[in-house]
Coordinates of C-alpha atoms in Angstrom, one line a residue:
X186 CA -18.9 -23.8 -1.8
X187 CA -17.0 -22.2 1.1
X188 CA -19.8 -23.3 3.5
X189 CA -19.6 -26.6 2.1
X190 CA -15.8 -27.0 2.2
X191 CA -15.9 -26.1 5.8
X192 CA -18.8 -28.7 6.6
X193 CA -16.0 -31.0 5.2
X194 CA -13.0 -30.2 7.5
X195 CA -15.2 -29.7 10.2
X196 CA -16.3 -33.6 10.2
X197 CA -13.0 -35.0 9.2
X198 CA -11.7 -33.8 12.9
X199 CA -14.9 -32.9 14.7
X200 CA -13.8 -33.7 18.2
X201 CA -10.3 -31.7 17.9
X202 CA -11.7 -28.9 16.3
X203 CA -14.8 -28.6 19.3
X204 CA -12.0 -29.2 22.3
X205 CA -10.3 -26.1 20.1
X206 CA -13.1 -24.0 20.4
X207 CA -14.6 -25.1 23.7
X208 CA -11.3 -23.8 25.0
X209 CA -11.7 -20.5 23.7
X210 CA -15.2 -20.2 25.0
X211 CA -13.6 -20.6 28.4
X212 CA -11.0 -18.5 28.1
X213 CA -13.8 -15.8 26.7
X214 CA -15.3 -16.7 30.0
X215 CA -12.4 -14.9 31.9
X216 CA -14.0 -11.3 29.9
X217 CA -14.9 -10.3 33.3
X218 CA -11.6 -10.6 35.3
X219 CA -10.6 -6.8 36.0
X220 CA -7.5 -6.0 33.9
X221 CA -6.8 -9.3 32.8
X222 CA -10.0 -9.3 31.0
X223 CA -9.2 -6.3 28.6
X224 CA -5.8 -8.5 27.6
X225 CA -8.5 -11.0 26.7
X226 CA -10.4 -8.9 24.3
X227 CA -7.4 -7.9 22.9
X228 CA -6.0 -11.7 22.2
X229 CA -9.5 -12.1 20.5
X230 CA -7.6 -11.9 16.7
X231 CA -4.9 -14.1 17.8
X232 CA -7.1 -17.3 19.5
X233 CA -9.4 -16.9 15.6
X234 CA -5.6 -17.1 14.1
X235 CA -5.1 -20.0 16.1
X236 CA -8.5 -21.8 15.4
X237 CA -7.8 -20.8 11.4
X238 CA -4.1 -22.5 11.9
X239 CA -6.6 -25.6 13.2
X240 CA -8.3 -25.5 10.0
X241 CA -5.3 -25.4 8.3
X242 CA -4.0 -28.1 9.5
X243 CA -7.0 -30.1 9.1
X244 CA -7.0 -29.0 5.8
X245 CA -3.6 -30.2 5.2
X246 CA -4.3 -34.0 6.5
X247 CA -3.2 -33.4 9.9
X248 CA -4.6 -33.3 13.5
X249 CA -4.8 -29.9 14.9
X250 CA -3.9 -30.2 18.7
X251 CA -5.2 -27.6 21.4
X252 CA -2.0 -26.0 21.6
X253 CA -2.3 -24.6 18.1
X254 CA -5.1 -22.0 19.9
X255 CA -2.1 -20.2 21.4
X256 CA 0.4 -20.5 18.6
X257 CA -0.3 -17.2 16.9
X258 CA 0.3 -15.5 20.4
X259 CA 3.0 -17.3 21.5
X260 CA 5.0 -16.6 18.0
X261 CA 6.6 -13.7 17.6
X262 CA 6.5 -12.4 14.5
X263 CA 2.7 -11.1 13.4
X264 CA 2.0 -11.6 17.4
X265 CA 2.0 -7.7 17.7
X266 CA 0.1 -7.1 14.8
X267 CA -2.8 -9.5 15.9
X268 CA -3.0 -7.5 19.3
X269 CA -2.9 -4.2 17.4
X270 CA -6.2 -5.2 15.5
X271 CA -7.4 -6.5 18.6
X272 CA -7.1 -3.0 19.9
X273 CA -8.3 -1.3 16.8
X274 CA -11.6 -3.8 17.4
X275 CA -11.4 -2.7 21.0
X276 CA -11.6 1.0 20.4
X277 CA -14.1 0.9 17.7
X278 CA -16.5 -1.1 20.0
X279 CA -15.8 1.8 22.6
X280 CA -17.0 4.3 19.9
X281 CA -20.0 2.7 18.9
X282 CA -21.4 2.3 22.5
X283 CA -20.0 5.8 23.2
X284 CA -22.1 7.3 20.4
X285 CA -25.2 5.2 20.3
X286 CA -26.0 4.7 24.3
X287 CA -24.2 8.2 25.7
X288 CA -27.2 10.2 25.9
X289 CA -28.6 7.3 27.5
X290 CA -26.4 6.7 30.5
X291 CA -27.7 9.0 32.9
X292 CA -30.6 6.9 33.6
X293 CA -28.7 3.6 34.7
X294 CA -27.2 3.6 38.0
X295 CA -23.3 1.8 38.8
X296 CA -25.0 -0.6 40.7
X297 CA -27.3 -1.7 37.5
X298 CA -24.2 -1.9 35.3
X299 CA -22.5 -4.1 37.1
X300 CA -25.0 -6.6 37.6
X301 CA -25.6 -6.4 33.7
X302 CA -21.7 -7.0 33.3
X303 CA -21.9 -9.6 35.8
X304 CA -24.5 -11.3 33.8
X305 CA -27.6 -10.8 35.5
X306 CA -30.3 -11.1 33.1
X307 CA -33.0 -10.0 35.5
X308 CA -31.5 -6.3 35.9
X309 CA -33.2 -6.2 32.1
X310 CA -35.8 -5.5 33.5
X311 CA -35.4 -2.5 35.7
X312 CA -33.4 -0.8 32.8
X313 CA -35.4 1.9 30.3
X314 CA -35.7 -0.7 27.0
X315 CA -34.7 2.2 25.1
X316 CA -31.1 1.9 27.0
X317 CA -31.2 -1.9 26.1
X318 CA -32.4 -1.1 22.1
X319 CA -29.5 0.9 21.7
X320 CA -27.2 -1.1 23.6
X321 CA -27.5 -4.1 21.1
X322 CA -27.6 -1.9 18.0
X323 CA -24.2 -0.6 19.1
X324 CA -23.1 -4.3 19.6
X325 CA -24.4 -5.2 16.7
X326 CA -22.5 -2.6 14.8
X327 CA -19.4 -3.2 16.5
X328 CA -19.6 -7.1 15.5
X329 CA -20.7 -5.9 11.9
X330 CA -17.2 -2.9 11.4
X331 CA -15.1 -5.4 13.4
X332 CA -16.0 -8.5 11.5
X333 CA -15.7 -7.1 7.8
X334 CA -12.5 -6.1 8.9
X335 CA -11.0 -8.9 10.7
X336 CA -12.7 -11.5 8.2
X337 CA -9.5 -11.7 6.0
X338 CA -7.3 -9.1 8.1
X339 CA -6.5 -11.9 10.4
X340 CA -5.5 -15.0 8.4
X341 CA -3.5 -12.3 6.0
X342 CA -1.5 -11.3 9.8
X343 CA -0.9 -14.6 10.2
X344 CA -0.7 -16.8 7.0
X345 CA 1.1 -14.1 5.0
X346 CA 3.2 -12.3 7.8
X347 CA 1.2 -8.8 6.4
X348 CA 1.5 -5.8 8.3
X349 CA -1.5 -4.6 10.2
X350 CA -2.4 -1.8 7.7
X351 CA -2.3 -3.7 4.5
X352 CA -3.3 -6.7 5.8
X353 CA -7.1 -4.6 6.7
X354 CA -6.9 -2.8 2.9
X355 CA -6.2 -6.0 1.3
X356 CA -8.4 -7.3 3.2
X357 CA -11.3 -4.8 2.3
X358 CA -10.8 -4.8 -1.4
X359 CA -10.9 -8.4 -1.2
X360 CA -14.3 -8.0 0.4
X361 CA -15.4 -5.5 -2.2
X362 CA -14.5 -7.5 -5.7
X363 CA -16.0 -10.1 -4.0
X364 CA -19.3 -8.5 -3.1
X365 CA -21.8 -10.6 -4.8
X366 CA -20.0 -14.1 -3.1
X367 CA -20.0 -11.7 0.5
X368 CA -23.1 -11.4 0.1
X369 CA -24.4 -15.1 -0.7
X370 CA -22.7 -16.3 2.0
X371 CA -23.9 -13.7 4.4
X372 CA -27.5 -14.9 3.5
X373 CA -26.3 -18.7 3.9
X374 CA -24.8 -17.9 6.9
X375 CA -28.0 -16.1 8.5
X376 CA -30.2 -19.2 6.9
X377 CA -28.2 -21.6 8.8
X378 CA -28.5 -18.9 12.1
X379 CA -32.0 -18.9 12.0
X380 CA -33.0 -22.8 13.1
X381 CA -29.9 -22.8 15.3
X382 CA -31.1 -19.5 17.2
X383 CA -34.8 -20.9 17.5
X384 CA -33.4 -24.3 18.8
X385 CA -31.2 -22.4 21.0
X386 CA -34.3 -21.0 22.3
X387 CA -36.1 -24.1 22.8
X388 CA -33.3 -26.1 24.3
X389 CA -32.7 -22.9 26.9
X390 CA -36.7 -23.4 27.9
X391 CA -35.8 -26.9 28.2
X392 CA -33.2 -26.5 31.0
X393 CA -35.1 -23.8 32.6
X394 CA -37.3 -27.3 33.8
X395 CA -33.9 -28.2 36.3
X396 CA -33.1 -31.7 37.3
X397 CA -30.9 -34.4 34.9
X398 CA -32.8 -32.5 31.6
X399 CA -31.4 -29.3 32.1
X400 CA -27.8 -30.3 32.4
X401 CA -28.3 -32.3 29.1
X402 CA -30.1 -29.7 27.1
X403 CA -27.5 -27.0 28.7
X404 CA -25.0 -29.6 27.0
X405 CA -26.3 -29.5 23.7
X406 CA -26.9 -26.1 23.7
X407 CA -23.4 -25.6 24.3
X408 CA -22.4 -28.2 21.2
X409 CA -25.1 -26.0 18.8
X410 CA -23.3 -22.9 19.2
X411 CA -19.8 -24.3 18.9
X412 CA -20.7 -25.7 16.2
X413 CA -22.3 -22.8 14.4
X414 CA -18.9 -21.0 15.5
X415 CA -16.5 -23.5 13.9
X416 CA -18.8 -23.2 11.0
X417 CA -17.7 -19.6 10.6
X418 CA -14.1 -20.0 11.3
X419 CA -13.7 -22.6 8.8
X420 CA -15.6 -20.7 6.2
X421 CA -13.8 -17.6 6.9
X422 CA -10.6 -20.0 6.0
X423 CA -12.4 -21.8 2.7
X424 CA -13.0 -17.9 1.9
X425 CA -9.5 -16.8 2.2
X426 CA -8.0 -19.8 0.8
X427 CA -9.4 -19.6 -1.7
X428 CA -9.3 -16.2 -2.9
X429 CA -5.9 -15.5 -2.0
X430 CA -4.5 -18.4 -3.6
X431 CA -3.8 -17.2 -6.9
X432 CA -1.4 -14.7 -5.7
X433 CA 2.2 -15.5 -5.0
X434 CA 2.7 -16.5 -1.1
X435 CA 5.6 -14.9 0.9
X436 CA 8.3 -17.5 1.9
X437 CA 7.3 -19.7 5.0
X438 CA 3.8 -19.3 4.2
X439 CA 1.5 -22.7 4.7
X440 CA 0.4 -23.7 0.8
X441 CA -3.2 -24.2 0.5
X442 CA -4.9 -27.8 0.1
X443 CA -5.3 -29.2 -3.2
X444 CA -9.5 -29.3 -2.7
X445 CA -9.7 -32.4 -4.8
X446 CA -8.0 -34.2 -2.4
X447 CA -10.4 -32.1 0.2
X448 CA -12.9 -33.7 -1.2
X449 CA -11.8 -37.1 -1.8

C-alpha cells in the first residue's frame, strides 16, 4: 500500500518532484569538492527532509517548489539535529570501511585512490578484486545501518521537532513492531530494483555507441534512477505517515492527508 500510495503522489506532481530530486543529484555531484564536500555528506538527512516536505506537500494538494529541498536546512529548529545524524551516518560509514578494507589498504597506492574517487572506472582494474569485494560490502553495509536508521529518524527530526536520540529509538522500535510490513516492502522494493538495474545496464551499453543515441539513453538513464529514488522517498513518507499517525502530533506539526481524498 505504501508503494502504491507513493506511485500516487509521485504522478499527481511528476515534473516538480523530478526537478526536486534532479537538484539533489547535482548538488551530490559536488561529493568531491575538498572540504566543501564533507558539508555535503553531512546535509545528506536534511536535502531527504526536504524531498519528504515535497511529498508532503504533494500529499496535502499543493505544489512543492525547489526551494522546499533547502527548507529543513535553512530552518532553524531540528536543522542541527539533521546534521548530527548526518554525522552519526558519516562516522559509521568511516567504521565500516575502516574495519572491512583496513587490512587491505596496503596494496593500493595514493595515486590509485584518487583516480577511484575521481571516478575513474578503469583504475578497477589494476586494483586486487579482493580490495574492490570488500569495498562494496562495507558500502553496502553502511547504506544498510544508515538507512534503517535514518528511514523514520529523519521525517520524526523534521515533522515532529524530535530530538536526535529519540527520534533514532522511535524510530527503531517502529521498525521492529513493524517487521513483517519492513520486510514486504523491502522485497517490493528489490522486485522493482531488479528490472530497473538490468535496464540501467542496457541503456548504459546503449550510450557507450556515442553520437545523438548516447545522449538520449544517458537521458533516460538519468529519469530511471530518479525515478526509482523518488519512489523511495515517497514510500519512506507513505511509511511514516502512516504509522505515526495515530499518535498525538506536537504543536506545528503538518497533519497527515486524509488517503481517501489521496486516492480520489
Amino acid at each position: 500500500a505504501w508503494v502504491v500510495q507513493s506511485l500516487e503522489l509521485l504522478r499527481a506532481q511528476a515534473s516538480r518532484l523530478l526537478f526536486i530530486a534532479l537538484l539533489m543529484q547535482v548538488i551530490l555531484g559536488l561529493v568531491q569538492v575538498p572540504l566543501f564536500g564533507i558539508l555535503i555528506v553531512l546535509s545528506i538527512p536534511g536535502l531527504s527532509a526536504g524531498i519528504l516536505q515535497a511529498f508532503h506537500v504533494t500529499g496535502n494538494g499543493g505544489r512543492p517548489a525547489l526551494h522546499l529541498l533547502f527548507l529543513p536546512l535553512a530552518s532553524g529548529e531540528g536543522r542541527g539535529r539533521l546534521f548530527g545524524l548526518g554525522a552519526l551516518i558519516f562516522v559509521i560509514g568511516i567504521l565500516c570501511i575502516s574495519l572491512l578494507i583496513g587490512d587491505v589498504m596496503s596494496g593500493i597506492d595514493e595515486a590509485q585512490l584518487v583516480r577511484l574517487q575521481q571516478g575513474d572506472m578503469e583504475v578497477l582494474y589494476e586494483i586486487d578484486p579482493l580490495f574492490i569485494t570488500r569495498l562494496m560490502s562495507a558500502f553496502l553495509l553502511s547504506i544498510g545501518i544508515g538507512g534503517t536508521i535514518t528511514f523514520f529518524a529523519i521525517p520524526l527530526i523534521w515533522f515532529r521537532k524530535e530530538r536526535l536520540w529519540p527520534a533514532i529509538g522511535k524510530g527503531m522500535r517502529a521498525l521492529i513492531s513493524n517487521w513483517k510490513s519492513m520486510l514486504v516492502l523491502g522485497g517490493v522494493l528489490a522486485g522493482v530494483f531488479l528490472p530497473v538495474s538490468m535496464l540501467t545496464g542496457l541503456l548504459l551499453q546503449v550510450s557507450a555507441a556515442g553520437g545523438v543515441v548516447s545522449y538520449i539513453t544517458t537521458l533516460l538513464m538519468m529519469i530511471l534512477l530518479l525515478l526509482f529514488q523518488l519512489l523511495l522517498f515517497g514510500t519512506q513518507y507513505c511509511a511514516y505517515r502512516q504509522i505515526f499517525r495515530n499518535e498525538a502530533a506536537p504543536p506545528g506539526e503538518p497533519q497527515a492527508p486524509d488517503d481517501s481524498q489521496l486516492v480520489a
